Amino acid sequence: MSDQDSIFFRNFSILLAVLILLTIILAVGASMFQDNLVENLKDRADRSGIQADIKPAASVNTDPNAVVEVAVAQVAPFDGSTDGEMIYNNVCAACHGTGAGGAPKLEAAAWAGRLDKGSDAVLANAINGYTGDAGMMPAKGGRADLTDEQVQAAVEFMTSSL
Ligand code: HEC
């Protein structure tokens, strides 16, 4: 072997050793990195908060029995006024002013038997509706949007005008 050959062999051996070392370092490094990555992913999947974070913002309730609640702003008619005479004129007079359909007019004779039941019973009949011998009194005079207080005011106006 010439000197040049042995120098080449020495250099080549060193190069080989360095390459092997580099390979080992890369292999170990890669495996450490992979372990780390797997741990990291597991960690993230476990985090329960993620499920909450990625859940849809809204869902459709497919339960056919679900109660649909729609908020409707309840505004009493006549601006909520409890002016009994005004309510009577606008709603009740159509029947009670003329006696249409057997409605008792504002005459004492037409009311004598009715008031014997007591004012609470008479008021309840006006609110809930009532069918008697004379005819059919629709609930709240057909104006379901009237409040109980407004019907009461109208009844009080009627019974005080007899
Ligand atoms: C569509 C016609 C009609 C309208 C409108 C109407 N009523 Fe009547 N109301 C009747 C009739 C008919 C009766 C009698 C029912 C019977 O005794 O057979 C009656 C009876 C009554 C009675 C007596 C109940 C009882 O216990 O004897 C009251 C009180 C009364 N109405 C209040 C009102 C008020 C208050 C209004 C308005 C908010 C009103 N009514 C609007 C037809 C009407």
PDB file of C-alpha atoms and ligand atoms in Angstrom:
ATOM      1  CA  MET A   1       0.000   0.000   0.000  1.00  0.00           C
ATOM      2  CA  SER A   2       1.330   3.395  -0.886  1.00  0.00           C
ATOM      3  CA  ASP A   3       1.330   6.316   1.530  1.00  0.00           C
ATOM      4  CA  GLN A   4      -1.302   7.958  -0.519  1.00  0.00           C
ATOM      5  CA  ASP A   5      -3.543   4.925  -0.175  1.00  0.00           C
ATOM      6  CA  SER A   6      -3.211   4.846   3.567  1.00  0.00           C
ATOM      7  CA  ILE A   7      -3.964   8.574   3.801  1.00  0.00           C
ATOM      8  CA  PHE A   8      -7.002   7.996   1.655  1.00  0.00           C
ATOM      9  CA  PHE A   9      -8.107   5.067   3.825  1.00  0.00           C
ATOM     10  CA  ARG A  10      -7.651   7.073   6.978  1.00  0.00           C
ATOM     11  CA  ASN A  11      -9.642  10.006   5.624  1.00  0.00           C
ATOM     12  CA  PHE A  12     -12.251   7.694   4.226  1.00  0.00           C
ATOM     13  CA  SER A  13     -12.597   5.893   7.563  1.00  0.00           C
ATOM     14  CA  ILE A  14     -12.980   9.186   9.374  1.00  0.00           C
ATOM     15  CA  LEU A  15     -15.600  10.276   6.865  1.00  0.00           C
ATOM     16  CA  LEU A  16     -17.412   6.967   7.269  1.00  0.00           C
ATOM     17  CA  ALA A  17     -17.330   7.250  11.050  1.00  0.00           C
ATOM     18  CA  VAL A  18     -18.686  10.793  10.881  1.00  0.00           C
ATOM     19  CA  LEU A  19     -21.489   9.721   8.538  1.00  0.00           C
ATOM     20  CA  ILE A  20     -22.422   6.789  10.801  1.00  0.00           C
ATOM     21  CA  LEU A  21     -22.446   9.099  13.813  1.00  0.00           C
ATOM     22  CA  LEU A  22     -24.592  11.584  11.927  1.00  0.00           C
ATOM     23  CA  THR A  23     -27.018   8.828  10.949  1.00  0.00           C
ATOM     24  CA  ILE A  24     -27.323   7.724  14.574  1.00  0.00           C
ATOM     25  CA  ILE A  25     -27.883  11.291  15.741  1.00  0.00           C
ATOM     26  CA  LEU A  26     -30.550  11.834  13.103  1.00  0.00           C
ATOM     27  CA  ALA A  27     -32.285   8.543  13.898  1.00  0.00           C
ATOM     28  CA  VAL A  28     -32.343   9.199  17.628  1.00  0.00           C
ATOM     29  CA  GLY A  29     -33.412  12.778  17.082  1.00  0.00           C
ATOM     30  CA  ALA A  30     -36.189  11.768  14.726  1.00  0.00           C
ATOM     31  CA  SER A  31     -37.523   9.183  17.126  1.00  0.00           C
ATOM     32  CA  MET A  32     -37.473  11.671  20.003  1.00  0.00           C
ATOM     33  CA  PHE A  33     -39.247  14.206  17.853  1.00  0.00           C
ATOM     34  CA  GLN A  34     -41.858  11.636  16.866  1.00  0.00           C
ATOM     35  CA  ASP A  35     -42.513  10.603  20.473  1.00  0.00           C
ATOM     36  CA  ASN A  36     -42.898  14.200  21.335  1.00  0.00           C
ATOM     37  CA  LEU A  37     -45.310  14.761  18.471  1.00  0.00           C
ATOM     38  CA  VAL A  38     -47.461  11.761  19.391  1.00  0.00           C
ATOM     39  CA  GLU A  39     -47.609  12.885  23.016  1.00  0.00           C
ATOM     40  CA  ASN A  40     -48.544  16.321  21.889  1.00  0.00           C
ATOM     41  CA  LEU A  41     -51.372  15.093  19.694  1.00  0.00           C
ATOM     42  CA  LYS A  42     -52.709  12.784  22.402  1.00  0.00           C
ATOM     43  CA  ASP A  43     -52.579  15.644  24.803  1.00  0.00           C
ATOM     44  CA  ARG A  44     -54.588  17.847  22.502  1.00  0.00           C
ATOM     45  CA  ALA A  45     -57.211  15.189  21.770  1.00  0.00           C
ATOM     46  CA  ASP A  46     -57.663  14.676  25.505  1.00  0.00           C
ATOM     47  CA  ARG A  47     -58.268  18.265  26.226  1.00  0.00           C
ATOM     48  CA  SER A  48     -61.986  18.247  26.799  1.00  0.00           C
ATOM     49  CA  GLY A  49     -62.253  21.944  26.157  1.00  0.00           C
ATOM     50  CA  ILE A  50     -61.519  21.330  22.484  1.00  0.00           C
ATOM     51  CA  GLN A  51     -64.801  19.473  22.017  1.00  0.00           C
ATOM     52  CA  ALA A  52     -66.647  22.378  23.457  1.00  0.00           C
ATOM     53  CA  ASP A  53     -64.665  24.810  21.357  1.00  0.00           C
ATOM     54  CA  ILE A  54     -65.453  23.083  18.079  1.00  0.00           C
ATOM     55  CA  LYS A  55     -69.062  22.225  18.697  1.00  0.00           C
ATOM     56  CA  PRO A  56     -71.518  23.871  16.296  1.00  0.00           C
ATOM     57  CA  ALA A  57     -72.762  27.255  17.368  1.00  0.00           C
ATOM     58  CA  ALA A  58     -76.391  26.221  16.925  1.00  0.00           C
ATOM     59  CA  SER A  59     -78.298  23.055  16.309  1.00  0.00           C
ATOM     60  CA  VAL A  60     -81.727  22.260  14.968  1.00  0.00           C
ATOM     61  CA  ASN A  61     -84.025  20.619  17.471  1.00  0.00           C
ATOM     62  CA  THR A  62     -85.499  17.694  15.604  1.00  0.00           C
ATOM     63  CA  ASP A  63     -87.690  16.611  18.501  1.00  0.00           C
ATOM     64  CA  PRO A  64     -91.232  16.866  17.117  1.00  0.00           C
ATOM     65  CA  ASN A  65     -92.553  17.316  20.632  1.00  0.00           C
ATOM     66  CA  ALA A  66     -90.393  20.325  21.287  1.00  0.00           C
ATOM     67  CA  VAL A  67     -92.400  23.311  22.343  1.00  0.00           C
ATOM     68  CA  VAL A  68     -91.848  26.239  20.063  1.00  0.00           C
ATOM     69  CA  GLU A  69     -91.710  29.338  22.128  1.00  0.00           C
ATOM     70  CA  VAL A  70     -92.011  32.566  20.276  1.00  0.00           C
ATOM     71  CA  ALA A  71     -91.741  35.705  22.255  1.00  0.00           C
ATOM     72  CA  VAL A  72     -94.565  37.958  21.260  1.00  0.00           C
ATOM     73  CA  ALA A  73     -94.638  41.407  22.701  1.00  0.00           C
ATOM     74  CA  GLN A  74     -97.971  41.666  24.441  1.00  0.00           C
ATOM     75  CA  VAL A  75     -99.330  45.119  24.010  1.00  0.00           C
ATOM     76  CA  ALA A  76    -102.754  45.634  25.482  1.00  0.00           C
ATOM     77  CA  PRO A  77    -105.225  47.309  23.127  1.00  0.00           C
ATOM     78  CA  PHE A  78    -106.251  50.935  23.631  1.00  0.00           C
ATOM     79  CA  ASP A  79    -102.714  51.562  24.941  1.00  0.00           C
ATOM     80  CA  GLY A  80    -103.585  49.464  27.988  1.00  0.00           C
ATOM     81  CA  SER A  81    -106.229  51.984  29.065  1.00  0.00           C
ATOM     82  CA  THR A  82    -108.641  50.879  31.791  1.00  0.00           C
ATOM     83  CA  ASP A  83    -111.199  53.537  30.901  1.00  0.00           C
ATOM     84  CA  GLY A  84    -114.306  51.369  31.255  1.00  0.00           C
ATOM     85  CA  GLU A  85    -116.622  53.669  29.322  1.00  0.00           C
ATOM     86  CA  MET A  86    -114.208  53.908  26.385  1.00  0.00           C
ATOM     87  CA  ILE A  87    -113.764  50.135  26.268  1.00  0.00           C
ATOM     88  CA  TYR A  88    -117.522  49.612  26.517  1.00  0.00           C
ATOM     89  CA  ASN A  89    -118.143  52.018  23.634  1.00  0.00           C
ATOM     90  CA  ASN A  90    -115.504  50.388  21.446  1.00  0.00           C
ATOM     91  CA  VAL A  91    -116.147  46.739  22.158  1.00  0.00           C
ATOM     92  CA  CYS A  92    -119.226  45.955  24.221  1.00  0.00           C
ATOM     93  CA  ALA A  93    -121.747  48.501  22.969  1.00  0.00           C
ATOM     94  CA  ALA A  94    -122.068  46.666  19.647  1.00  0.00           C
ATOM     95  CA  CYS A  95    -124.212  44.120  21.473  1.00  0.00           C
ATOM     96  CA  HIS A  96    -125.021  45.620  24.836  1.00  0.00           C
ATOM     97  CA  GLY A  97    -126.014  49.006  23.385  1.00  0.00           C
ATOM     98  CA  THR A  98    -128.609  47.481  21.082  1.00  0.00           C
ATOM     99  CA  GLY A  99    -129.483  44.214  22.778  1.00  0.00           C
ATOM    100  CA  ALA A 100    -128.190  42.309  19.746  1.00  0.00           C
ATOM    101  CA  GLY A 101    -128.160  38.569  20.188  1.00  0.00           C
ATOM    102  CA  GLY A 102    -129.981  38.840  23.490  1.00  0.00           C
ATOM    103  CA  ALA A 103    -127.256  40.935  25.137  1.00  0.00           C
ATOM    104  CA  PRO A 104    -128.603  42.702  28.224  1.00  0.00           C
ATOM    105  CA  LYS A 105    -128.825  46.432  27.555  1.00  0.00           C
ATOM    106  CA  LEU A 106    -127.786  48.902  30.205  1.00  0.00           C
ATOM    107  CA  GLU A 107    -131.188  48.831  31.886  1.00  0.00           C
ATOM    108  CA  ALA A 108    -131.672  47.731  35.457  1.00  0.00           C
ATOM    109  CA  ALA A 109    -134.391  45.240  34.517  1.00  0.00           C
ATOM    110  CA  ALA A 110    -132.070  43.328  32.180  1.00  0.00           C
ATOM    111  CA  TRP A 111    -129.470  42.916  34.898  1.00  0.00           C
ATOM    112  CA  ALA A 112    -131.528  42.190  37.997  1.00  0.00           C
ATOM    113  CA  GLY A 113    -131.145  38.422  37.922  1.00  0.00           C
ATOM    114  CA  ARG A 114    -127.530  38.573  36.772  1.00  0.00           C
ATOM    115  CA  LEU A 115    -126.093  40.662  39.571  1.00  0.00           C
ATOM    116  CA  ASP A 116    -127.636  38.302  42.141  1.00  0.00           C
ATOM    117  CA  LYS A 117    -124.840  35.877  41.218  1.00  0.00           C
ATOM    118  CA  GLY A 118    -122.366  38.329  42.679  1.00  0.00           C
ATOM    119  CA  SER A 119    -120.036  40.670  40.844  1.00  0.00           C
ATOM    120  CA  ASP A 120    -117.182  38.120  40.754  1.00  0.00           C
ATOM    121  CA  ALA A 121    -119.323  35.571  38.910  1.00  0.00           C
ATOM    122  CA  VAL A 122    -120.607  38.180  36.472  1.00  0.00           C
ATOM    123  CA  LEU A 123    -117.060  39.384  35.818  1.00  0.00           C
ATOM    124  CA  ALA A 124    -115.831  35.817  35.311  1.00  0.00           C
ATOM    125  CA  ASN A 125    -118.584  35.257  32.733  1.00  0.00           C
ATOM    126  CA  ALA A 126    -117.523  38.389  30.876  1.00  0.00           C
ATOM    127  CA  ILE A 127    -113.857  37.306  30.868  1.00  0.00           C
ATOM    128  CA  ASN A 128    -114.345  33.638  30.062  1.00  0.00           C
ATOM    129  CA  GLY A 129    -117.461  33.912  27.955  1.00  0.00           C
ATOM    130  CA  TYR A 130    -120.812  32.447  28.833  1.00  0.00           C
ATOM    131  CA  THR A 131    -123.875  31.066  27.184  1.00  0.00           C
ATOM    132  CA  GLY A 132    -127.118  31.586  29.078  1.00  0.00           C
ATOM    133  CA  ASP A 133    -130.823  31.706  28.317  1.00  0.00           C
ATOM    134  CA  ALA A 134    -130.545  35.031  26.521  1.00  0.00           C
ATOM    135  CA  GLY A 135    -127.749  34.191  24.136  1.00  0.00           C
ATOM    136  CA  MET A 136    -123.982  33.875  23.851  1.00  0.00           C
ATOM    137  CA  MET A 137    -121.582  36.260  25.503  1.00  0.00           C
ATOM    138  CA  PRO A 138    -118.175  35.745  23.798  1.00  0.00           C
ATOM    139  CA  ALA A 139    -115.098  35.711  26.033  1.00  0.00           C
ATOM    140  CA  LYS A 140    -114.005  39.328  26.564  1.00  0.00           C
ATOM    141  CA  GLY A 141    -116.687  40.380  24.084  1.00  0.00           C
ATOM    142  CA  GLY A 142    -114.688  38.730  21.313  1.00  0.00           C
ATOM    143  CA  ARG A 143    -111.622  40.798  22.039  1.00  0.00           C
ATOM    144  CA  ALA A 144    -109.256  38.185  23.457  1.00  0.00           C
ATOM    145  CA  ASP A 145    -106.474  40.776  23.469  1.00  0.00           C
ATOM    146  CA  LEU A 146    -108.180  42.813  26.195  1.00  0.00           C
ATOM    147  CA  THR A 147    -106.614  42.329  29.601  1.00  0.00           C
ATOM    148  CA  ASP A 148    -108.763  41.021  32.454  1.00  0.00           C
ATOM    149  CA  GLU A 149    -108.432  44.455  34.046  1.00  0.00           C
ATOM    150  CA  GLN A 150    -109.807  46.138  30.938  1.00  0.00           C
ATOM    151  CA  VAL A 151    -112.821  43.793  30.863  1.00  0.00           C
ATOM    152  CA  GLN A 152    -113.338  44.427  34.566  1.00  0.00           C
ATOM    153  CA  ALA A 153    -113.293  48.187  33.959  1.00  0.00           C
ATOM    154  CA  ALA A 154    -115.922  47.784  31.215  1.00  0.00           C
ATOM    155  CA  VAL A 155    -118.111  45.577  33.415  1.00  0.00           C
ATOM    156  CA  GLU A 156    -117.846  48.072  36.262  1.00  0.00           C
ATOM    157  CA  PHE A 157    -118.856  50.864  33.890  1.00  0.00           C
ATOM    158  CA  MET A 158    -121.826  48.807  32.670  1.00  0.00           C
ATOM    159  CA  THR A 159    -123.100  47.788  36.089  1.00  0.00           C
ATOM    160  CA  SER A 160    -122.683  51.304  37.470  1.00  0.00           C
ATOM    161  CA  SER A 161    -124.705  52.748  34.564  1.00  0.00           C
ATOM    162  CA  LEU A 162    -127.861  50.750  35.244  1.00  0.00           C
TER     163      LEU A 162
HETATM  164  C1  HEC B   1    -121.246  39.651  20.330  1.00  0.00           C
HETATM  165  C2  HEC B   1    -122.107  40.321  21.270  1.00  0.00           C
HETATM  166  C3  HEC B   1    -121.522  40.720  22.598  1.00  0.00           C
HETATM  167  C4  HEC B   1    -120.439  41.537  22.824  1.00  0.00           C
HETATM  168  C5  HEC B   1    -119.530  42.212  21.815  1.00  0.00           C
HETATM  169  C6  HEC B   1    -120.314  41.651  24.259  1.00  0.00           C
HETATM  170  N1  HEC B   1    -121.275  40.909  24.864  1.00  0.00           N
HETATM  171 FE1  HEC B   1    -121.540  40.714  26.854  1.00  0.00          FE
HETATM  172  N2  HEC B   1    -123.140  39.524  26.534  1.00  0.00           N
HETATM  173  C7  HEC B   1    -123.648  39.162  25.296  1.00  0.00           C
HETATM  174  C8  HEC B   1    -124.821  38.325  25.468  1.00  0.00           C
HETATM  175  C9  HEC B   1    -125.699  37.753  24.364  1.00  0.00           C
HETATM  176  C10 HEC B   1    -124.975  38.184  26.849  1.00  0.00           C
HETATM  177  C11 HEC B   1    -126.096  37.414  27.573  1.00  0.00           C
HETATM  178  C12 HEC B   1    -125.753  35.933  27.711  1.00  0.00           C
HETATM  179  C13 HEC B   1    -126.864  35.210  28.449  1.00  0.00           C
HETATM  180  O1  HEC B   1    -127.076  35.547  29.617  1.00  0.00           O
HETATM  181  O2  HEC B   1    -127.442  34.313  27.855  1.00  0.00           O
HETATM  182  C14 HEC B   1    -123.921  38.942  27.489  1.00  0.00           C
HETATM  183  C15 HEC B   1    -123.777  39.037  28.843  1.00  0.00           C
HETATM  184  C16 HEC B   1    -122.815  39.821  29.462  1.00  0.00           C
HETATM  185  C17 HEC B   1    -122.644  39.932  30.890  1.00  0.00           C
HETATM  186  C18 HEC B   1    -123.519  39.286  31.935  1.00  0.00           C
HETATM  187  C19 HEC B   1    -122.888  37.987  32.384  1.00  0.00           C
HETATM  188  C20 HEC B   1    -123.749  37.253  33.392  1.00  0.00           C
HETATM  189  O3  HEC B   1    -123.120  36.557  34.226  1.00  0.00           O
HETATM  190  O4  HEC B   1    -124.967  37.388  33.341  1.00  0.00           O
HETATM  191  C21 HEC B   1    -121.613  40.771  31.106  1.00  0.00           C
HETATM  192  C22 HEC B   1    -121.042  41.216  32.447  1.00  0.00           C
HETATM  193  C23 HEC B   1    -121.104  41.145  29.816  1.00  0.00           C
HETATM  194  N3  HEC B   1    -121.838  40.544  28.830  1.00  0.00           N
HETATM  195  C24 HEC B   1    -120.041  41.982  29.635  1.00  0.00           C
HETATM  196  C25 HEC B   1    -119.542  42.338  28.396  1.00  0.00           C
HETATM  197  C26 HEC B   1    -118.416  43.195  28.227  1.00  0.00           C
HETATM  198  C27 HEC B   1    -117.619  43.831  29.352  1.00  0.00           C
HETATM  199  C28 HEC B   1    -118.211  43.320  26.903  1.00  0.00           C
HETATM  200  C29 HEC B   1    -117.142  44.102  26.208  1.00  0.00           C
HETATM  201  C30 HEC B   1    -115.794  43.844  26.613  1.00  0.00           C
HETATM  202  C31 HEC B   1    -119.226  42.516  26.242  1.00  0.00           C
HETATM  203  N4  HEC B   1    -120.000  41.930  27.179  1.00  0.00           N
HETATM  204  C32 HEC B   1    -119.340  42.392  24.876  1.00  0.00           C
HETATM  205  C33 HEC B   1    -123.144  39.540  24.077  1.00  0.00           C
HETATM  206  C34 HEC B   1    -122.037  40.334  23.888  1.00  0.00           C
END
